[in-house]
Protein backbone atom coordinates (compact mmCIF):
# COMPACT_ATOMS: atom_id res chain seq x y z
CA MET A 1 0.03 0.00 0.13
CA SER A 2 1.64 3.04 -1.03
CA PHE A 3 1.49 6.45 -2.73
CA GLN A 4 3.68 5.27 -5.78
CA LYS A 5 4.46 8.58 -7.49
CA LYS A 6 7.67 8.66 -5.38
CA GLY A 7 10.83 6.52 -5.56
CA ILE A 8 11.23 7.01 -9.36
CA LEU A 9 14.61 5.98 -10.20
CA PHE A 10 15.59 7.09 -13.78
CA PRO A 11 17.77 9.69 -15.28
CA ALA A 12 16.49 13.35 -15.46
CA HIS A 13 16.92 13.32 -19.23
CA THR A 14 14.74 10.33 -20.01
CA ASP A 15 11.88 11.04 -22.30
CA LEU A 16 8.48 10.66 -20.59
CA ASN A 17 6.53 11.06 -23.63
CA PHE A 18 6.71 7.18 -24.35
CA PHE A 19 3.05 6.69 -24.88
CA SER A 20 2.10 6.66 -28.61
CA SER A 21 -1.04 8.74 -28.16
CA ARG A 22 1.01 11.53 -26.42
CA ALA A 23 4.39 11.36 -28.06
CA ARG A 24 5.75 14.42 -29.83
CA PRO A 25 7.55 14.03 -33.06
CA GLU A 26 11.30 14.52 -32.87
CA PRO A 27 12.58 17.76 -34.40
CA VAL A 28 14.35 17.67 -37.55
CA ARG A 29 18.13 18.25 -36.88
CA SER A 30 20.85 19.39 -39.34
CA PRO A 31 23.30 16.68 -40.52
CA VAL A 32 26.08 18.63 -38.98
CA MET A 33 24.70 17.89 -35.46
CA ARG A 34 24.50 14.16 -35.91
CA SER A 35 27.25 11.90 -34.58
CA PRO A 36 29.36 9.93 -37.05
CA GLY A 37 28.83 6.64 -35.30
CA PRO A 38 25.34 4.92 -34.56
CA ALA A 39 23.58 6.06 -31.64
CA SER A 40 23.12 3.41 -28.84
CA ARG A 41 19.43 2.70 -28.07
CA PRO A 42 17.97 2.19 -24.61
CA THR A 43 17.61 -1.45 -23.46
CA GLN A 44 14.12 -2.51 -23.10
CA ALA A 45 13.01 -4.29 -19.98
CA GLU A 46 12.90 -7.97 -20.54
CA PRO A 47 10.87 -10.43 -18.76
CA GLY A 48 13.88 -12.49 -17.82
CA ASP A 49 15.96 -9.78 -16.53
CA ASN A 50 13.96 -6.52 -15.53
CA LYS A 51 16.90 -4.25 -15.65
CA VAL A 52 17.66 -1.26 -18.00
CA SER A 53 21.23 -0.11 -18.65
CA LEU A 54 21.88 3.39 -17.41
CA GLN A 55 25.03 3.52 -19.63
CA SER A 56 22.98 3.17 -22.84
CA TYR A 57 20.72 6.06 -21.81
CA SER A 58 23.89 8.13 -21.23
CA ASP A 59 25.11 7.24 -24.73
CA THR A 60 21.92 8.03 -26.27
CA ALA A 61 21.73 11.45 -24.38
CA THR A 62 25.08 12.59 -25.93
CA THR A 63 24.15 11.92 -29.55
CA LYS A 64 20.36 12.49 -29.60
CA PRO A 65 18.91 15.31 -27.32
CA ARG A 66 15.08 14.76 -26.91
CA THR A 67 12.29 17.03 -26.23
CA THR A 68 10.13 16.39 -23.12
CA ALA A 69 6.81 17.87 -22.15
CA GLY A 70 7.48 20.73 -24.63
CA CYS A 71 10.99 21.82 -23.35
CA THR A 72 14.32 20.81 -24.62
CA CYS A 73 16.26 18.62 -22.34
CA GLY A 74 19.59 18.77 -24.23
CA LEU A 75 21.02 20.64 -21.35
CA LEU A 76 20.19 17.61 -19.04
CA THR A 77 22.05 15.08 -21.28
CA GLY A 78 25.64 14.29 -21.57
CA THR A 79 26.71 18.13 -20.71
CA LEU A 80 26.01 17.83 -17.10
CA GLY A 81 27.84 14.48 -16.56
CA ASN A 82 31.12 16.05 -17.94
CA ASN A 83 30.63 19.48 -16.17
CA PRO A 84 30.45 19.31 -12.36
CA SER A 85 30.01 23.10 -12.12
CA ALA A 86 26.96 22.93 -14.56
CA GLU A 87 25.37 20.08 -12.75
CA LYS A 88 25.70 21.96 -9.45
CA GLY A 89 24.12 24.93 -10.98
CA HIS A 90 21.25 22.87 -12.39
CA ILE A 91 20.67 21.28 -8.91
CA TRP A 92 20.69 24.64 -7.25
CA ASP A 93 18.28 26.07 -9.84
CA SER A 94 16.09 23.06 -9.24
CA MET A 95 16.13 23.66 -5.37
CA ARG A 96 15.30 27.34 -5.88
CA ARG A 97 12.32 26.49 -8.16
CA THR A 98 11.06 23.72 -5.68
CA ALA A 99 11.38 26.30 -2.85
CA LEU A 100 9.42 28.96 -4.77
CA ILE A 101 6.51 26.56 -5.62
CA LEU A 102 6.29 25.18 -2.12
CA GLY A 103 6.47 28.85 -0.80
CA LEU A 104 3.63 29.99 -3.07
CA GLY A 105 1.66 26.86 -2.34
CA LEU A 106 1.96 27.36 1.41
CA LEU A 107 1.03 31.06 0.93
CA LEU A 108 -2.13 30.37 -1.09
CA LEU A 109 -3.17 27.60 1.37
CA ALA A 110 -2.92 30.12 4.21
CA ALA A 111 -4.69 32.79 2.36
CA PHE A 112 -7.64 30.50 1.24
CA TRP A 113 -7.71 28.12 4.32
CA ASN A 114 -10.83 29.61 5.61
CA SER A 115 -12.58 29.42 2.51
CA ILE A 116 -11.40 25.91 1.78
CA THR A 117 -12.46 24.58 5.12
CA TRP A 118 -15.74 26.62 5.62
CA TYR A 119 -17.88 24.43 3.74
CA PRO A 120 -16.77 21.03 4.91
CA GLN A 121 -16.57 22.54 8.52
CA ARG A 122 -20.22 23.78 8.10
CA PHE A 123 -21.30 20.35 6.84
CA TRP A 124 -19.35 18.54 9.78
CA GLY A 125 -20.77 20.87 12.34
CA ALA A 126 -24.40 20.57 11.08
CA SER A 127 -24.15 16.74 10.98
CA GLY A 128 -21.80 16.42 13.95
CA ASP A 129 -24.67 15.30 16.24
CA PHE A 130 -25.61 12.63 13.71
CA TRP A 131 -22.15 11.14 13.50
CA GLN A 132 -21.56 11.38 17.34
CA THR A 133 -24.87 9.65 17.79
CA ARG A 134 -24.16 6.92 15.62
CA TRP A 135 -20.72 6.37 17.00
CA GLU A 136 -22.10 6.16 20.52
CA THR A 137 -24.66 3.66 19.21
CA LEU A 138 -21.75 1.43 17.84
CA LEU A 139 -19.88 1.76 21.07
CA SER A 140 -23.00 0.53 23.08
CA THR A 141 -23.46 -2.34 20.61
CA PHE A 142 -19.81 -3.48 21.02
CA GLU A 143 -19.47 -2.47 24.70
CA GLY A 144 -16.86 -4.71 26.25
CA ASN A 145 -15.87 -5.92 22.69
CA GLU A 146 -14.41 -2.70 21.25
CA TRP A 147 -11.70 -4.83 19.47
CA ILE A 148 -14.32 -5.99 17.04
CA LEU A 149 -15.25 -2.49 16.20
CA TYR A 150 -11.61 -1.90 15.71
CA ILE A 151 -11.22 -4.76 13.22
CA ILE A 152 -14.31 -3.45 11.15
CA GLY A 153 -12.70 -0.05 11.08
CA VAL A 154 -9.21 -1.04 10.02
CA VAL A 155 -9.77 -4.27 8.06
CA LEU A 156 -13.29 -4.52 6.68
CA VAL A 157 -14.00 -0.87 5.65
CA PRO A 158 -10.56 -0.28 3.88
CA GLY A 159 -10.82 -3.86 2.36
CA LEU A 160 -14.22 -3.00 0.87
CA CYS A 161 -12.80 0.24 -0.54
CA PHE A 162 -9.92 -1.56 -2.07
CA TRP A 163 -11.81 -4.57 -3.73
CA GLY A 164 -14.84 -2.31 -4.74
CA PHE A 165 -12.57 0.11 -6.62
CA ASN A 166 -10.37 -2.40 -8.22
CA GLY A 167 -13.24 -4.70 -8.97
CA LEU A 168 -14.39 -1.85 -11.30
CA LEU A 169 -11.07 -1.45 -12.75
CA LEU A 170 -10.70 -5.27 -13.38
CA MET A 171 -14.05 -5.32 -15.24
CA VAL A 172 -12.59 -2.68 -17.55
CA ASP A 173 -9.31 -4.36 -17.85
CA ARG A 174 -11.00 -7.76 -18.79
CA THR A 175 -13.75 -6.53 -21.13
CA GLY A 176 -12.74 -2.95 -22.27
CA LYS A 177 -16.20 -1.63 -20.97
CA PRO A 178 -17.37 0.79 -20.05
CA THR A 179 -15.50 2.60 -22.93
CA PHE A 180 -15.52 5.98 -21.26
CA ILE A 181 -12.86 4.48 -18.82
CA SER A 182 -11.01 2.28 -21.18
CA ARG A 183 -10.31 5.14 -23.64
CA TYR A 184 -8.11 6.69 -20.97
CA ARG A 185 -5.77 3.68 -20.91
CA ILE A 186 -2.08 4.96 -20.62
CA GLN A 187 -0.06 2.14 -22.32
CA LEU A 188 -2.05 1.43 -25.54
CA ASP A 189 -2.57 -2.08 -26.73
CA LYS A 190 -1.28 -3.51 -23.35
CA ASN A 191 -3.43 -5.59 -20.94
CA GLU A 192 -6.28 -5.62 -23.65
CA PRO A 193 -7.40 -7.96 -22.04
CA VAL A 194 -5.35 -8.78 -18.90
CA ASP A 195 -3.75 -12.13 -18.99
CA PRO A 196 -5.99 -14.47 -16.78
CA VAL A 197 -3.26 -16.81 -15.52
CA LYS A 198 -1.08 -13.83 -14.46
CA LEU A 199 -4.12 -12.08 -12.96
CA ARG A 200 -5.08 -15.21 -10.90
CA GLN A 201 -1.53 -15.61 -9.62
CA SER A 202 -1.53 -11.84 -8.54
CA ILE A 203 -4.80 -12.07 -6.84
CA ARG A 204 -3.68 -14.96 -4.76
CA THR A 205 -0.52 -12.98 -3.75
CA VAL A 206 -2.61 -9.85 -2.82
CA ILE A 207 -5.10 -11.92 -0.69
CA PHE A 208 -2.08 -13.67 1.10
CA ASN A 209 -0.53 -10.26 1.78
CA GLN A 210 -3.83 -8.91 3.20
CA SER A 211 -4.77 -11.98 5.25
CA VAL A 212 -1.49 -13.41 6.46
CA ILE A 213 0.48 -10.18 6.90
CA SER A 214 -1.71 -7.04 7.02
CA PHE A 215 -4.24 -8.60 9.29
CA PRO A 216 -1.98 -9.69 11.97
CA MET A 217 0.03 -6.54 11.97
CA LEU A 218 -3.17 -4.53 12.31
CA VAL A 219 -4.16 -6.59 15.22
CA ILE A 220 -0.95 -6.30 16.93
CA LEU A 221 -1.22 -2.54 16.40
CA TYR A 222 -4.42 -2.36 18.66
CA PRO A 223 -2.73 -2.75 22.07
CA PHE A 224 -0.10 -0.11 21.10
CA LEU A 225 -2.90 2.25 20.01
CA LYS A 226 -4.48 1.54 23.40
CA TRP A 227 -1.21 2.46 25.12
CA THR A 228 -0.81 5.70 23.19
CA GLY A 229 -4.38 6.71 23.33
CA ASP A 230 -7.92 5.32 23.06
CA PRO A 231 -8.79 4.48 19.46
CA CYS A 232 -12.44 3.83 20.50
CA CYS A 233 -12.76 7.02 22.68
CA ARG A 234 -16.38 8.10 23.01
CA GLU A 235 -15.85 11.64 21.63
CA LEU A 236 -15.18 11.97 17.84
CA PRO A 237 -12.24 14.18 16.75
CA THR A 238 -13.04 17.52 15.24
CA PHE A 239 -12.93 18.10 11.50
CA HIS A 240 -9.83 20.22 11.68
CA TRP A 241 -7.94 17.75 13.89
CA ILE A 242 -8.70 14.91 11.31
CA LEU A 243 -7.15 17.12 8.47
CA VAL A 244 -4.11 17.88 10.73
CA GLU A 245 -3.59 14.05 11.19
CA LEU A 246 -4.08 13.27 7.56
CA VAL A 247 -1.45 15.77 6.66
CA LEU A 248 1.13 14.38 9.30
CA PHE A 249 0.20 10.88 8.28
CA THR A 250 1.05 11.61 4.69
CA LEU A 251 4.45 13.23 5.41
CA VAL A 252 5.48 10.36 7.50
CA GLN A 253 4.36 7.84 4.90
CA GLU A 254 5.95 9.74 1.99
CA ILE A 255 9.35 9.86 3.70
CA LEU A 256 9.45 6.23 4.85
CA PHE A 257 8.04 4.85 1.82
CA TYR A 258 10.53 6.78 -0.51
CA TYR A 259 13.59 5.70 1.22
CA SER A 260 12.41 2.07 1.70
CA HIS A 261 11.42 1.91 -2.06
CA ARG A 262 14.75 3.42 -2.96
CA LEU A 263 16.47 0.78 -0.80
CA PHE A 264 14.70 -2.15 -2.55
CA HIS A 265 15.95 -0.81 -5.91
CA HIS A 266 19.50 -1.63 -4.88
CA PRO A 267 20.86 -4.40 -7.02
CA LYS A 268 21.46 -6.64 -4.02
CA LEU A 269 17.82 -6.37 -2.88
CA PHE A 270 16.03 -5.92 -6.22
CA LYS A 271 16.19 -9.46 -7.60
CA LYS A 272 15.55 -11.00 -4.28
CA VAL A 273 12.60 -8.73 -3.06
CA HIS A 274 11.36 -5.84 -5.32
CA LYS A 275 11.49 -7.63 -8.66
CA LYS A 276 8.29 -9.39 -7.91
CA HIS A 277 6.37 -6.14 -7.88
CA HIS A 278 7.94 -5.03 -11.18
CA GLU A 279 6.89 -8.23 -13.00
CA TRP A 280 3.89 -6.04 -14.11
CA THR A 281 5.56 -3.59 -16.65
CA THR A 282 2.03 -2.62 -17.43
CA PRO A 283 0.45 -2.19 -13.91
CA ILE A 284 -3.23 -2.47 -12.93
CA GLY A 285 -4.69 -1.22 -9.67
CA LEU A 286 -4.72 -4.59 -7.91
CA ILE A 287 -0.87 -4.98 -7.86
CA SER A 288 -0.47 -1.84 -5.76
CA ILE A 289 -0.04 -4.46 -2.90
CA TYR A 290 1.32 -7.28 -5.17
CA ALA A 291 4.78 -7.67 -3.53
CA ASP A 292 7.31 -9.86 -1.80
CA PRO A 293 6.18 -10.41 2.06
CA ILE A 294 9.34 -8.50 3.10
CA GLU A 295 8.54 -5.60 0.91
CA HIS A 296 4.90 -5.53 1.95
CA VAL A 297 6.00 -5.31 5.68
CA VAL A 298 8.63 -2.70 5.38
CA SER A 299 7.59 -0.47 2.41
CA ASN A 300 3.65 -0.84 2.38
CA MET A 301 2.56 -1.52 6.02
CA LEU A 302 5.07 0.17 8.41
CA PRO A 303 5.02 3.59 6.78
CA VAL A 304 1.14 3.72 6.93
CA MET A 305 1.02 2.39 10.53
CA VAL A 306 3.71 4.69 12.16
CA GLY A 307 1.59 7.92 11.77
CA PRO A 308 -1.40 6.69 13.66
CA LEU A 309 0.63 5.09 16.36
CA ALA A 310 2.67 8.16 16.98
CA MET A 311 -0.36 10.51 17.18
CA GLY A 312 -2.51 7.88 19.27
CA SER A 313 -5.41 8.46 16.68
CA HIS A 314 -9.03 7.68 16.93
CA LEU A 315 -10.39 4.92 15.08
CA SER A 316 -12.32 7.10 12.80
CA SER A 317 -9.15 8.84 11.59
CA ILE A 318 -7.42 5.53 11.02
CA THR A 319 -10.19 4.22 9.09
CA VAL A 320 -10.29 7.27 6.72
CA TRP A 321 -6.60 7.10 6.45
CA LEU A 322 -6.18 3.42 5.43
CA SER A 323 -9.10 3.64 2.97
CA LEU A 324 -7.44 6.72 1.31
CA VAL A 325 -4.09 5.05 1.20
CA LEU A 326 -5.50 1.94 -0.66
CA ILE A 327 -7.54 3.97 -3.10
CA VAL A 328 -4.69 6.37 -3.93
CA SER A 329 -2.23 3.46 -4.35
CA SER A 330 -4.78 1.79 -6.66
CA ILE A 331 -5.06 4.87 -8.69
CA THR A 332 -1.23 5.14 -9.03
CA HIS A 333 -1.11 1.67 -10.42
CA CYS A 334 -4.49 1.60 -12.34
CA GLY A 335 -2.99 2.26 -15.81
CA TYR A 336 -5.57 4.85 -16.65
CA HIS A 337 -5.25 8.76 -16.62
CA LEU A 338 -8.80 9.42 -15.46
CA PRO A 339 -10.35 12.80 -15.49
CA PHE A 340 -10.15 14.73 -12.13
CA LEU A 341 -7.78 12.21 -10.65
CA PRO A 342 -4.05 12.41 -10.06
CA SER A 343 -2.02 11.29 -13.17
CA PRO A 344 -0.40 7.92 -12.77
CA GLU A 345 1.70 8.26 -16.01
CA PHE A 346 4.90 8.85 -13.93
CA HIS A 347 4.63 5.74 -11.99
CA ASP A 348 3.47 3.79 -15.10
CA TYR A 349 6.75 4.83 -16.80
CA HIS A 350 8.52 3.78 -13.72
CA HIS A 351 7.20 0.05 -14.08
CA LEU A 352 7.86 0.19 -17.87
CA LYS A 353 11.45 1.55 -17.91
CA PHE A 354 12.74 0.96 -14.32
CA PHE A 355 16.29 1.15 -12.99
CA LEU A 356 18.37 -0.09 -10.26
CA GLN A 357 19.87 2.18 -7.61
CA LEU A 358 23.58 1.86 -8.15
């Protein structure tokens, strides 16, 4: 379970417009600019050895600058590798641009915070008595057996969200219908339809990870949550506090997932652990938790559990958080760039042309 837009390990000059429906034609260059020797072409990921040579991309970059997202990336090719000062300058410029974007984003968030939260807060306040009453009814029903209520909140509800969302995606993957979803496929002519044998094997692995790994870990989490707080406290958290918790959960999960994912791309660990997840070069939503058991514990479960444990969170916050993580992770792997949803193209490319961390 993870937000998969992070941990992408490939050179900055790599052309991201690899999808036929979005690719730009290469500009016509003067013969004088051409290298006398044949340009090396990047090695494609093969089923037997899911590894792409970084050197081949370096060779290609020095002889054949490419255009990415409408801007020329020739400056990012072989030039930086041979010019340390230019590379440092590029890194410094990137850091300044990042700081500027984050600063403006925080400024806008602070300026419009009241407007953004006014309507949800108004709804929450108007319906607060309703939710509080329903919660107290549940507590009365499971009085003395709050752990059952906990299992429903952290296992059953997120599980229904995961399988409900991916059930719809699987129907599209298998039948191509409804067409208003299938037309947004990223890698054209791939998984049309999904290989049933490969799909069944993946479903078995996902069910194993959920039942044999995730379920016991969430059960073990309960006494620790009781120690740091009371997940079944009678008073529900406020709307603003839930927002604060979700932000902190996301920051912790992003950091822990990124470095654990980067670690699993090390050559010594990739073939033994992470290669299983990359068997799908054209991912589908279901494989967001298709992984080796070691990776599922270290990279999927622990980053998600640390935040609620550290905050001593209420069960309602934990249920919302786990459900969001599973849905967003499924969107990241779904293989469709659906309207009004975050684009998974970057992570799709990571599965298609992945690299080892050297």
